[in-house]
Amino acid sequence: MKTNPSLNRSLTTLLCAATASLLILSQPAQAGYVVTLQQVGSDVVATGSGPLDLTGLTLVVTYASLPAQIFPVLGQIVTGSGGATDGYQGSISGPTSFGGVFFTFASSGSGDSVGIFRDTSTLLVPSGYVSGTALSDSATYSNATFASLGVTPGTYEWTWGTGANQNFTLDVVAPAVPDSGSTLGLLFLSLLALLGATRLRHVQLA
């Protein structure tokens, strides 16, 4: 029995394409500090993590206490327990806002106090923070929605240099919707094509 070289090449190409698609979908989040804002039940929860590189920024103010809060129209968000916080200023570029005019204090917060005030180009970190140290925090807005907080789903990034950790990213995750077929559908079709090609190969070999 003879194999079909052309069919084998097609099968290999299909498998490589499917594997590449899965790898692209599973790429890790970019470096730096990332805070994710998402609806969790009846609450909106902000969860932040990652290091920050303060190179190029200057310490200008220290807050004895800075509660977790959000003010989308001015590009302001703070997460964490609300402890002593240092404010660094510099040439911070990025979106000037991520939503509407509502100002809201979080119902609760935990971990490092981290945030950004885009209107004053101020990056906020725990008092005495050592540049490059990993940060971790959260804030919960009870009985809230994106609409009540005035936030617009999307990814917003602020930078003050080209270093791997010279960025602050806010990822406002839109509520989940049923898969439209753009991802799972294509993968399913690829698998069907693979099965069909395999069956054809068996027929040819027979």
Tab-separated table of C-alpha atoms in Angstrom:
chain	number	residue	atom	x	y	z
A	1	MET	CA	0.000	0.000	0.000
A	2	LYS	CA	1.230	3.511	-0.827
A	3	THR	CA	0.826	6.646	1.180
A	4	ASN	CA	-0.057	9.967	-0.373
A	5	PRO	CA	2.769	12.501	0.285
A	6	SER	CA	0.544	15.420	-0.619
A	7	LEU	CA	-2.123	14.300	1.850
A	8	ASN	CA	0.470	13.830	4.581
A	9	ARG	CA	1.748	17.363	4.027
A	10	SER	CA	-1.807	18.709	4.243
A	11	LEU	CA	-2.414	16.886	7.509
A	12	THR	CA	0.830	18.209	8.967
A	13	THR	CA	0.014	21.779	7.895
A	14	LEU	CA	-3.453	21.546	9.445
A	15	LEU	CA	-2.096	20.268	12.737
A	16	CYS	CA	0.560	23.001	12.860
A	17	ALA	CA	-2.041	25.693	12.197
A	18	ALA	CA	-4.301	24.375	14.959
A	19	THR	CA	-1.391	24.220	17.399
A	20	ALA	CA	-0.285	27.773	16.531
A	21	SER	CA	-3.814	29.067	17.107
A	22	LEU	CA	-3.944	27.501	20.558
A	23	LEU	CA	-0.541	28.942	21.460
A	24	ILE	CA	-1.625	32.434	20.432
A	25	LEU	CA	-4.784	32.162	22.535
A	26	SER	CA	-2.772	31.070	25.580
A	27	GLN	CA	-0.133	33.817	25.482
A	28	PRO	CA	0.576	35.201	28.992
A	29	ALA	CA	-0.300	38.760	29.955
A	30	GLN	CA	2.316	41.391	29.290
A	31	ALA	CA	4.879	42.283	31.948
A	32	GLY	CA	4.362	45.083	34.428
A	33	TYR	CA	1.494	45.773	36.794
A	34	VAL	CA	-1.954	44.697	35.582
A	35	VAL	CA	-5.253	45.325	37.356
A	36	THR	CA	-8.279	43.395	36.122
A	37	LEU	CA	-11.769	44.773	36.687
A	38	GLN	CA	-14.646	42.331	36.272
A	39	GLN	CA	-18.192	41.584	37.336
A	40	VAL	CA	-18.315	38.833	39.960
A	41	GLY	CA	-21.888	38.041	40.891
A	42	SER	CA	-23.505	41.236	42.150
A	43	ASP	CA	-20.126	42.914	42.760
A	44	VAL	CA	-17.373	44.449	40.673
A	45	VAL	CA	-13.927	43.242	41.729
A	46	ALA	CA	-10.521	44.750	40.897
A	47	THR	CA	-7.505	42.446	41.193
A	48	GLY	CA	-3.982	43.716	40.621
A	49	SER	CA	-0.554	42.100	40.455
A	50	GLY	CA	2.923	42.552	39.026
A	51	PRO	CA	6.016	44.745	39.544
A	52	LEU	CA	6.563	48.392	38.652
A	53	ASP	CA	9.780	50.065	37.516
A	54	LEU	CA	9.873	53.646	38.858
A	55	THR	CA	12.760	54.720	36.624
A	56	GLY	CA	12.063	58.195	35.211
A	57	LEU	CA	9.534	59.099	37.918
A	58	THR	CA	9.971	61.413	40.909
A	59	LEU	CA	8.433	61.083	44.383
A	60	VAL	CA	6.264	64.170	44.932
A	61	VAL	CA	3.705	63.316	47.627
A	62	THR	CA	2.931	60.809	50.375
A	63	TYR	CA	-0.626	60.056	51.479
A	64	ALA	CA	-1.100	58.821	55.052
A	65	SER	CA	-4.106	56.874	53.792
A	66	LEU	CA	-5.543	56.465	50.312
A	67	PRO	CA	-8.696	54.300	50.096
A	68	ALA	CA	-9.395	52.123	47.061
A	69	GLN	CA	-11.448	54.126	44.574
A	70	ILE	CA	-12.362	54.642	40.945
A	71	PHE	CA	-13.018	57.786	38.893
A	72	PRO	CA	-13.104	56.750	35.202
A	73	VAL	CA	-13.497	60.168	33.556
A	74	LEU	CA	-10.167	61.337	35.036
A	75	GLY	CA	-8.390	58.026	34.505
A	76	GLN	CA	-8.136	57.310	38.229
A	77	ILE	CA	-8.156	53.927	39.949
A	78	VAL	CA	-6.660	52.768	43.255
A	79	THR	CA	-6.745	49.244	44.665
A	80	GLY	CA	-5.513	47.773	47.939
A	81	SER	CA	-6.020	48.201	51.674
A	82	GLY	CA	-5.766	52.004	51.692
A	83	GLY	CA	-2.541	52.346	53.656
A	84	ALA	CA	0.229	54.914	53.320
A	85	THR	CA	0.898	55.587	49.640
A	86	ASP	CA	3.626	57.400	47.708
A	87	GLY	CA	2.824	59.349	44.571
A	88	TYR	CA	5.385	59.494	41.763
A	89	GLN	CA	5.067	61.869	38.842
A	90	GLY	CA	6.704	61.988	35.442
A	91	SER	CA	6.010	61.769	31.743
A	92	ILE	CA	3.183	59.220	31.904
A	93	SER	CA	1.395	58.633	28.606
A	94	GLY	CA	-1.807	56.753	27.896
A	95	PRO	CA	-5.608	57.167	27.904
A	96	THR	CA	-6.965	60.203	29.718
A	97	SER	CA	-10.071	58.301	30.842
A	98	PHE	CA	-11.747	54.900	30.784
A	99	GLY	CA	-15.373	55.869	31.258
A	100	GLY	CA	-17.828	58.323	32.743
A	101	VAL	CA	-18.102	60.850	35.560
A	102	PHE	CA	-19.012	58.644	38.521
A	103	PHE	CA	-16.638	58.683	41.537
A	104	THR	CA	-16.865	55.653	43.824
A	105	PHE	CA	-14.998	54.431	46.902
A	106	ALA	CA	-14.547	50.662	47.087
A	107	SER	CA	-16.518	48.780	49.713
A	108	SER	CA	-13.341	46.980	50.775
A	109	GLY	CA	-9.756	46.460	49.733
A	110	SER	CA	-6.738	44.334	50.611
A	111	GLY	CA	-3.049	44.114	49.835
A	112	ASP	CA	-0.724	46.790	48.460
A	113	SER	CA	-2.072	50.268	47.764
A	114	VAL	CA	-1.473	50.806	44.044
A	115	GLY	CA	-3.085	53.122	41.527
A	116	ILE	CA	-2.860	55.796	38.898
A	117	PHE	CA	-4.169	59.361	38.639
A	118	ARG	CA	-3.866	59.987	34.910
A	119	ASP	CA	-5.125	63.575	35.200
A	120	THR	CA	-2.061	64.531	37.264
A	121	SER	CA	0.315	61.937	35.731
A	122	THR	CA	0.772	60.328	39.151
A	123	LEU	CA	1.633	56.676	39.782
A	124	LEU	CA	0.702	55.442	43.262
A	125	VAL	CA	2.616	52.727	45.123
A	126	PRO	CA	2.915	51.607	48.780
A	127	SER	CA	4.946	54.036	50.874
A	128	GLY	CA	8.608	53.029	50.750
A	129	TYR	CA	8.083	50.763	47.730
A	130	VAL	CA	11.273	49.337	46.209
A	131	SER	CA	11.225	49.565	42.398
A	132	GLY	CA	10.762	46.177	40.736
A	133	THR	CA	9.157	44.434	43.716
A	134	ALA	CA	6.069	42.321	43.003
A	135	LEU	CA	2.743	43.882	44.028
A	136	SER	CA	-0.573	42.214	44.819
A	137	ASP	CA	-3.916	43.723	45.789
A	138	SER	CA	-7.677	43.786	45.314
A	139	ALA	CA	-10.746	45.968	45.811
A	140	THR	CA	-14.439	45.122	45.845
A	141	TYR	CA	-17.345	47.369	44.862
A	142	SER	CA	-20.396	45.716	46.409
A	143	ASN	CA	-23.739	45.679	44.605
A	144	ALA	CA	-22.204	47.446	41.621
A	145	THR	CA	-22.007	47.079	37.848
A	146	PHE	CA	-19.827	48.595	35.151
A	147	ALA	CA	-22.731	50.923	34.376
A	148	SER	CA	-23.072	52.143	37.972
A	149	LEU	CA	-19.307	52.721	38.198
A	150	GLY	CA	-19.209	54.370	34.772
A	151	VAL	CA	-16.446	52.180	33.366
A	152	THR	CA	-16.136	51.190	29.717
A	153	PRO	CA	-14.872	47.659	28.909
A	154	GLY	CA	-11.488	47.561	27.213
A	155	THR	CA	-7.750	47.496	27.873
A	156	TYR	CA	-6.029	50.709	28.968
A	157	GLU	CA	-2.270	51.064	29.312
A	158	TRP	CA	-0.147	53.862	30.764
A	159	THR	CA	3.619	53.959	30.260
A	160	TRP	CA	6.555	56.155	31.322
A	161	GLY	CA	9.397	54.378	29.525
A	162	THR	CA	10.243	51.373	27.399
A	163	GLY	CA	11.241	48.987	30.191
A	164	ALA	CA	9.356	45.731	30.719
A	165	ASN	CA	7.793	46.980	33.977
A	166	GLN	CA	7.343	50.635	33.088
A	167	ASN	CA	3.644	50.205	32.442
A	168	PHE	CA	0.347	50.112	34.324
A	169	THR	CA	-2.443	48.221	32.574
A	170	LEU	CA	-6.157	48.261	33.389
A	171	ASP	CA	-8.143	45.434	31.843
A	172	VAL	CA	-11.892	46.038	32.126
A	173	VAL	CA	-13.302	42.632	31.220
A	174	ALA	CA	-16.665	42.704	29.449
A	175	PRO	CA	-19.281	40.236	30.771
A	176	ALA	CA	-18.989	36.811	29.166
A	177	VAL	CA	-21.215	36.077	26.165
A	178	PRO	CA	-21.835	32.789	24.341
A	179	ASP	CA	-19.054	31.885	21.920
A	180	SER	CA	-19.792	33.333	18.501
A	181	GLY	CA	-17.844	30.637	16.697
A	182	SER	CA	-14.828	32.798	15.891
A	183	THR	CA	-12.566	30.674	18.096
A	184	LEU	CA	-14.168	27.393	19.098
A	185	GLY	CA	-16.033	27.192	15.800
A	186	LEU	CA	-12.858	27.483	13.749
A	187	LEU	CA	-11.102	24.904	15.885
A	188	PHE	CA	-14.075	22.545	15.517
A	189	LEU	CA	-14.031	22.955	11.735
A	190	SER	CA	-10.297	22.251	11.715
A	191	LEU	CA	-10.836	19.030	13.631
A	192	LEU	CA	-13.633	17.994	11.252
A	193	ALA	CA	-11.332	18.650	8.293
A	194	LEU	CA	-8.612	16.597	9.954
A	195	LEU	CA	-10.982	13.680	10.549
A	196	GLY	CA	-12.239	13.910	6.967
A	197	ALA	CA	-8.726	13.908	5.562
A	198	THR	CA	-7.784	10.938	7.735
A	199	ARG	CA	-10.818	8.974	6.504
A	200	LEU	CA	-9.941	9.844	2.901
A	201	ARG	CA	-6.430	8.574	3.464
A	202	HIS	CA	-7.748	5.258	4.782
A	203	VAL	CA	-9.995	4.937	1.744
A	204	GLN	CA	-7.067	5.590	-0.612
A	205	LEU	CA	-4.880	3.091	1.199
A	206	ALA	CA	-7.617	0.471	0.993
